[in-house]
């Protein structure tokens, strides 16, 4: 048996940085570990809410397809678009199906989980990839977790959790909202 903590290490580190900040009287800021964003305290903008861009999986970093406006939280995005190997027409990404040992077959190109802690968000992005937004949302609710999801699909559709409807703005006309 082997335990690999690589899938949650960035989340754990982000949470520890937040603890350090709070212990040293840093009350507001953004911890950005590349795909892992932890919002601390209130933003100096719009009623203390943070405006966070959601990465367009077809473009380089910094090109967003949407913006989510939320209070203090952790936002973790995992996708098949940054870490992969292409051989001929087949792409092998880094999200491995534990049943086959091969990259997980999915129509999702990127999934974002929004939770109170970054470690939790790391876990829920994986659960969202393997189970889909609807099923992962039900799993979270049944277990008492606060989780919101944003899933981006290969066909340029985007699916979001119900609680994000008033907080989510699609900015790229190439994409359309499913729900």
PDB file of C-alpha atoms in Angstrom:
ATOM      1  CA  UNK A   1       0.000   0.000   0.000  1.00  0.00           C
ATOM      2  CA  UNK A   2       1.174   3.520  -0.792  1.00  0.00           C
ATOM      3  CA  UNK A   3      -0.075   6.922   0.340  1.00  0.00           C
ATOM      4  CA  UNK A   4       0.592   9.825  -2.042  1.00  0.00           C
ATOM      5  CA  UNK A   5      -0.179  13.261  -0.609  1.00  0.00           C
ATOM      6  CA  UNK A   6       0.730  15.097  -3.830  1.00  0.00           C
ATOM      7  CA  UNK A   7      -2.958  15.643  -4.600  1.00  0.00           C
ATOM      8  CA  UNK A   8      -3.555  17.719  -1.461  1.00  0.00           C
ATOM      9  CA  UNK A   9      -0.100  19.134  -0.657  1.00  0.00           C
ATOM     10  CA  UNK A  10      -0.702  22.587  -2.178  1.00  0.00           C
ATOM     11  CA  UNK A  11      -4.007  22.853  -0.341  1.00  0.00           C
ATOM     12  CA  UNK A  12      -2.415  21.934   2.972  1.00  0.00           C
ATOM     13  CA  UNK A  13       0.417  24.434   2.409  1.00  0.00           C
ATOM     14  CA  UNK A  14      -2.057  27.216   1.516  1.00  0.00           C
ATOM     15  CA  UNK A  15      -4.009  26.543   4.723  1.00  0.00           C
ATOM     16  CA  UNK A  16      -0.786  26.669   6.768  1.00  0.00           C
ATOM     17  CA  UNK A  17       0.219  29.978   5.146  1.00  0.00           C
ATOM     18  CA  UNK A  18      -3.203  31.383   6.079  1.00  0.00           C
ATOM     19  CA  UNK A  19      -2.690  30.217   9.688  1.00  0.00           C
ATOM     20  CA  UNK A  20       0.721  31.942   9.710  1.00  0.00           C
ATOM     21  CA  UNK A  21      -0.768  35.149   8.299  1.00  0.00           C
ATOM     22  CA  UNK A  22      -3.544  35.227  10.889  1.00  0.00           C
ATOM     23  CA  UNK A  23      -1.072  34.527  13.718  1.00  0.00           C
ATOM     24  CA  UNK A  24       0.927  37.536  12.482  1.00  0.00           C
ATOM     25  CA  UNK A  25      -2.050  39.895  12.163  1.00  0.00           C
ATOM     26  CA  UNK A  26      -2.385  39.738   8.373  1.00  0.00           C
ATOM     27  CA  UNK A  27      -6.144  40.063   8.032  1.00  0.00           C
ATOM     28  CA  UNK A  28      -6.678  40.294   4.284  1.00  0.00           C
ATOM     29  CA  UNK A  29      -5.003  39.001   1.145  1.00  0.00           C
ATOM     30  CA  UNK A  30      -4.784  36.362  -1.559  1.00  0.00           C
ATOM     31  CA  UNK A  31      -2.616  33.255  -1.289  1.00  0.00           C
ATOM     32  CA  UNK A  32      -2.055  32.009  -4.846  1.00  0.00           C
ATOM     33  CA  UNK A  33      -0.228  28.718  -5.321  1.00  0.00           C
ATOM     34  CA  UNK A  34      -1.075  28.286  -9.009  1.00  0.00           C
ATOM     35  CA  UNK A  35      -4.494  26.688  -9.338  1.00  0.00           C
ATOM     36  CA  UNK A  36      -4.982  27.007  -5.581  1.00  0.00           C
ATOM     37  CA  UNK A  37      -6.269  30.358  -4.392  1.00  0.00           C
ATOM     38  CA  UNK A  38      -7.053  31.040  -0.759  1.00  0.00           C
ATOM     39  CA  UNK A  39      -8.871  34.294  -0.025  1.00  0.00           C
ATOM     40  CA  UNK A  40      -8.198  35.678   3.439  1.00  0.00           C
ATOM     41  CA  UNK A  41     -10.548  38.193   5.031  1.00  0.00           C
ATOM     42  CA  UNK A  42     -12.412  40.827   3.064  1.00  0.00           C
ATOM     43  CA  UNK A  43     -11.459  42.360  -0.250  1.00  0.00           C
ATOM     44  CA  UNK A  44     -11.058  46.128  -0.385  1.00  0.00           C
ATOM     45  CA  UNK A  45     -13.535  46.069  -3.318  1.00  0.00           C
ATOM     46  CA  UNK A  46     -17.318  45.799  -3.580  1.00  0.00           C
ATOM     47  CA  UNK A  47     -18.747  45.036  -0.150  1.00  0.00           C
ATOM     48  CA  UNK A  48     -15.675  43.014   0.846  1.00  0.00           C
ATOM     49  CA  UNK A  49     -16.197  40.400  -1.879  1.00  0.00           C
ATOM     50  CA  UNK A  50     -13.436  39.014  -4.084  1.00  0.00           C
ATOM     51  CA  UNK A  51     -13.648  38.817  -7.899  1.00  0.00           C
ATOM     52  CA  UNK A  52     -11.774  35.708  -9.045  1.00  0.00           C
ATOM     53  CA  UNK A  53     -11.274  34.713 -12.673  1.00  0.00           C
ATOM     54  CA  UNK A  54     -11.964  31.152 -13.807  1.00  0.00           C
ATOM     55  CA  UNK A  55      -9.293  29.958 -16.242  1.00  0.00           C
ATOM     56  CA  UNK A  56     -10.185  29.353 -19.879  1.00  0.00           C
ATOM     57  CA  UNK A  57      -8.714  25.868 -20.469  1.00  0.00           C
ATOM     58  CA  UNK A  58      -7.984  26.641 -24.135  1.00  0.00           C
ATOM     59  CA  UNK A  59      -5.847  29.710 -23.437  1.00  0.00           C
ATOM     60  CA  UNK A  60      -2.744  30.519 -21.409  1.00  0.00           C
ATOM     61  CA  UNK A  61      -2.911  31.395 -17.716  1.00  0.00           C
ATOM     62  CA  UNK A  62      -4.562  34.689 -16.965  1.00  0.00           C
ATOM     63  CA  UNK A  63      -7.195  34.301 -19.694  1.00  0.00           C
ATOM     64  CA  UNK A  64     -10.500  33.788 -17.962  1.00  0.00           C
ATOM     65  CA  UNK A  65     -13.855  32.596 -19.251  1.00  0.00           C
ATOM     66  CA  UNK A  66     -15.780  33.688 -16.177  1.00  0.00           C
ATOM     67  CA  UNK A  67     -15.583  35.583 -12.909  1.00  0.00           C
ATOM     68  CA  UNK A  68     -16.956  34.432  -9.572  1.00  0.00           C
ATOM     69  CA  UNK A  69     -17.638  37.038  -6.862  1.00  0.00           C
ATOM     70  CA  UNK A  70     -17.395  35.508  -3.389  1.00  0.00           C
ATOM     71  CA  UNK A  71     -16.403  36.178   0.236  1.00  0.00           C
ATOM     72  CA  UNK A  72     -13.431  34.576   2.015  1.00  0.00           C
ATOM     73  CA  UNK A  73     -12.976  31.003   0.728  1.00  0.00           C
ATOM     74  CA  UNK A  74     -10.608  28.653  -1.025  1.00  0.00           C
ATOM     75  CA  UNK A  75     -10.862  28.150  -4.783  1.00  0.00           C
ATOM     76  CA  UNK A  76      -9.020  25.191  -6.269  1.00  0.00           C
ATOM     77  CA  UNK A  77      -9.052  24.357  -9.966  1.00  0.00           C
ATOM     78  CA  UNK A  78      -7.841  21.126 -11.482  1.00  0.00           C
ATOM     79  CA  UNK A  79      -7.787  20.467 -15.184  1.00  0.00           C
ATOM     80  CA  UNK A  80      -6.488  18.247 -17.921  1.00  0.00           C
ATOM     81  CA  UNK A  81      -5.161  21.202 -19.932  1.00  0.00           C
ATOM     82  CA  UNK A  82      -1.859  22.056 -18.220  1.00  0.00           C
ATOM     83  CA  UNK A  83      -0.189  18.766 -17.374  1.00  0.00           C
ATOM     84  CA  UNK A  84      -0.415  16.257 -20.192  1.00  0.00           C
ATOM     85  CA  UNK A  85       1.506  14.287 -22.789  1.00  0.00           C
ATOM     86  CA  UNK A  86       0.271  14.189 -26.373  1.00  0.00           C
ATOM     87  CA  UNK A  87       1.110  11.173 -28.537  1.00  0.00           C
ATOM     88  CA  UNK A  88      -0.350  11.308 -32.013  1.00  0.00           C
ATOM     89  CA  UNK A  89      -4.019  12.143 -31.557  1.00  0.00           C
ATOM     90  CA  UNK A  90      -4.234  10.926 -27.960  1.00  0.00           C
ATOM     91  CA  UNK A  91      -3.683  13.103 -24.905  1.00  0.00           C
ATOM     92  CA  UNK A  92      -2.637  11.586 -21.578  1.00  0.00           C
ATOM     93  CA  UNK A  93      -3.368  13.915 -18.669  1.00  0.00           C
ATOM     94  CA  UNK A  94      -2.396  13.673 -14.993  1.00  0.00           C
ATOM     95  CA  UNK A  95      -5.782  12.787 -13.473  1.00  0.00           C
ATOM     96  CA  UNK A  96      -5.499   9.037 -13.076  1.00  0.00           C
ATOM     97  CA  UNK A  97      -8.412   6.629 -12.773  1.00  0.00           C
ATOM     98  CA  UNK A  98      -7.585   4.482  -9.715  1.00  0.00           C
ATOM     99  CA  UNK A  99      -9.443   1.532 -11.255  1.00  0.00           C
ATOM    100  CA  UNK A 100      -7.456   1.430 -14.505  1.00  0.00           C
ATOM    101  CA  UNK A 101      -4.202   3.241 -13.762  1.00  0.00           C
ATOM    102  CA  UNK A 102      -4.753   5.297 -16.931  1.00  0.00           C
ATOM    103  CA  UNK A 103      -5.919   8.899 -17.325  1.00  0.00           C
ATOM    104  CA  UNK A 104      -9.569   9.253 -16.357  1.00  0.00           C
ATOM    105  CA  UNK A 105     -11.877   9.446 -19.380  1.00  0.00           C
ATOM    106  CA  UNK A 106     -13.999  12.571 -18.990  1.00  0.00           C
ATOM    107  CA  UNK A 107     -15.586  15.377 -20.952  1.00  0.00           C
ATOM    108  CA  UNK A 108     -14.601  17.798 -18.182  1.00  0.00           C
ATOM    109  CA  UNK A 109     -11.557  19.910 -19.055  1.00  0.00           C
ATOM    110  CA  UNK A 110     -11.453  21.761 -15.757  1.00  0.00           C
ATOM    111  CA  UNK A 111     -13.253  21.714 -12.441  1.00  0.00           C
ATOM    112  CA  UNK A 112     -13.201  24.250  -9.640  1.00  0.00           C
ATOM    113  CA  UNK A 113     -14.241  23.597  -6.046  1.00  0.00           C
ATOM    114  CA  UNK A 114     -14.943  26.440  -3.630  1.00  0.00           C
ATOM    115  CA  UNK A 115     -14.746  25.487   0.055  1.00  0.00           C
ATOM    116  CA  UNK A 116     -13.784  27.022   3.429  1.00  0.00           C
ATOM    117  CA  UNK A 117     -10.299  25.418   3.351  1.00  0.00           C
ATOM    118  CA  UNK A 118      -7.860  24.698   0.559  1.00  0.00           C
ATOM    119  CA  UNK A 119      -7.241  21.105   1.676  1.00  0.00           C
ATOM    120  CA  UNK A 120     -10.969  20.383   1.371  1.00  0.00           C
ATOM    121  CA  UNK A 121     -11.112  22.033  -2.054  1.00  0.00           C
ATOM    122  CA  UNK A 122      -8.277  19.779  -3.277  1.00  0.00           C
ATOM    123  CA  UNK A 123     -10.268  16.710  -2.267  1.00  0.00           C
ATOM    124  CA  UNK A 124     -13.536  17.967  -3.775  1.00  0.00           C
ATOM    125  CA  UNK A 125     -11.974  18.816  -7.162  1.00  0.00           C
ATOM    126  CA  UNK A 126     -11.014  15.153  -7.495  1.00  0.00           C
ATOM    127  CA  UNK A 127     -14.443  13.992  -6.364  1.00  0.00           C
ATOM    128  CA  UNK A 128     -16.014  16.421  -8.827  1.00  0.00           C
ATOM    129  CA  UNK A 129     -13.925  15.069 -11.701  1.00  0.00           C
ATOM    130  CA  UNK A 130     -14.801  11.458 -10.968  1.00  0.00           C
ATOM    131  CA  UNK A 131     -18.470  11.964 -10.011  1.00  0.00           C
ATOM    132  CA  UNK A 132     -19.640  15.101 -11.836  1.00  0.00           C
ATOM    133  CA  UNK A 133     -21.010  18.314 -10.355  1.00  0.00           C
ATOM    134  CA  UNK A 134     -24.481  17.023  -9.462  1.00  0.00           C
ATOM    135  CA  UNK A 135     -23.315  13.840  -7.719  1.00  0.00           C
ATOM    136  CA  UNK A 136     -20.374  15.520  -5.965  1.00  0.00           C
ATOM    137  CA  UNK A 137     -22.701  18.297  -4.740  1.00  0.00           C
ATOM    138  CA  UNK A 138     -25.072  15.674  -3.312  1.00  0.00           C
ATOM    139  CA  UNK A 139     -22.147  13.859  -1.658  1.00  0.00           C
ATOM    140  CA  UNK A 140     -20.995  17.112  -0.048  1.00  0.00           C
ATOM    141  CA  UNK A 141     -24.480  18.065   1.160  1.00  0.00           C
ATOM    142  CA  UNK A 142     -25.106  14.581   2.590  1.00  0.00           C
ATOM    143  CA  UNK A 143     -21.874  14.841   4.588  1.00  0.00           C
ATOM    144  CA  UNK A 144     -22.404  18.418   5.772  1.00  0.00           C
ATOM    145  CA  UNK A 145     -19.657  20.045   3.663  1.00  0.00           C
ATOM    146  CA  UNK A 146     -19.950  23.493   2.096  1.00  0.00           C
ATOM    147  CA  UNK A 147     -18.805  23.030  -1.510  1.00  0.00           C
ATOM    148  CA  UNK A 148     -19.599  24.892  -4.718  1.00  0.00           C
ATOM    149  CA  UNK A 149     -18.511  23.602  -8.121  1.00  0.00           C
ATOM    150  CA  UNK A 150     -17.751  25.017 -11.556  1.00  0.00           C
ATOM    151  CA  UNK A 151     -17.164  22.457 -14.328  1.00  0.00           C
ATOM    152  CA  UNK A 152     -15.938  23.345 -17.810  1.00  0.00           C
ATOM    153  CA  UNK A 153     -16.625  20.812 -20.560  1.00  0.00           C
ATOM    154  CA  UNK A 154     -14.934  20.069 -23.892  1.00  0.00           C
ATOM    155  CA  UNK A 155     -18.033  21.259 -25.786  1.00  0.00           C
ATOM    156  CA  UNK A 156     -17.656  24.802 -24.343  1.00  0.00           C
ATOM    157  CA  UNK A 157     -20.412  24.419 -21.783  1.00  0.00           C
ATOM    158  CA  UNK A 158     -20.100  25.334 -18.122  1.00  0.00           C
ATOM    159  CA  UNK A 159     -22.009  23.815 -15.206  1.00  0.00           C
ATOM    160  CA  UNK A 160     -22.187  25.520 -11.823  1.00  0.00           C
ATOM    161  CA  UNK A 161     -23.630  24.720  -8.409  1.00  0.00           C
ATOM    162  CA  UNK A 162     -27.016  26.281  -7.644  1.00  0.00           C
ATOM    163  CA  UNK A 163     -25.558  28.547  -4.945  1.00  0.00           C
ATOM    164  CA  UNK A 164     -23.223  30.225  -7.471  1.00  0.00           C
ATOM    165  CA  UNK A 165     -25.940  31.437  -9.862  1.00  0.00           C
ATOM    166  CA  UNK A 166     -25.958  35.007  -8.514  1.00  0.00           C
ATOM    167  CA  UNK A 167     -22.166  35.055  -8.019  1.00  0.00           C
ATOM    168  CA  UNK A 168     -21.018  33.757 -11.426  1.00  0.00           C
ATOM    169  CA  UNK A 169     -20.527  35.837 -14.592  1.00  0.00           C
ATOM    170  CA  UNK A 170     -19.611  34.192 -17.884  1.00  0.00           C
ATOM    171  CA  UNK A 171     -17.270  36.557 -19.785  1.00  0.00           C
ATOM    172  CA  UNK A 172     -16.253  34.497 -22.841  1.00  0.00           C
ATOM    173  CA  UNK A 173     -19.012  34.351 -25.501  1.00  0.00           C
ATOM    174  CA  UNK A 174     -17.598  31.062 -26.814  1.00  0.00           C
ATOM    175  CA  UNK A 175     -18.919  29.317 -23.680  1.00  0.00           C
ATOM    176  CA  UNK A 176     -22.493  28.837 -22.506  1.00  0.00           C
ATOM    177  CA  UNK A 177     -23.983  28.014 -19.144  1.00  0.00           C
ATOM    178  CA  UNK A 178     -25.772  24.661 -18.837  1.00  0.00           C
ATOM    179  CA  UNK A 179     -27.885  25.522 -15.823  1.00  0.00           C
TER     180      UNK A 179
END
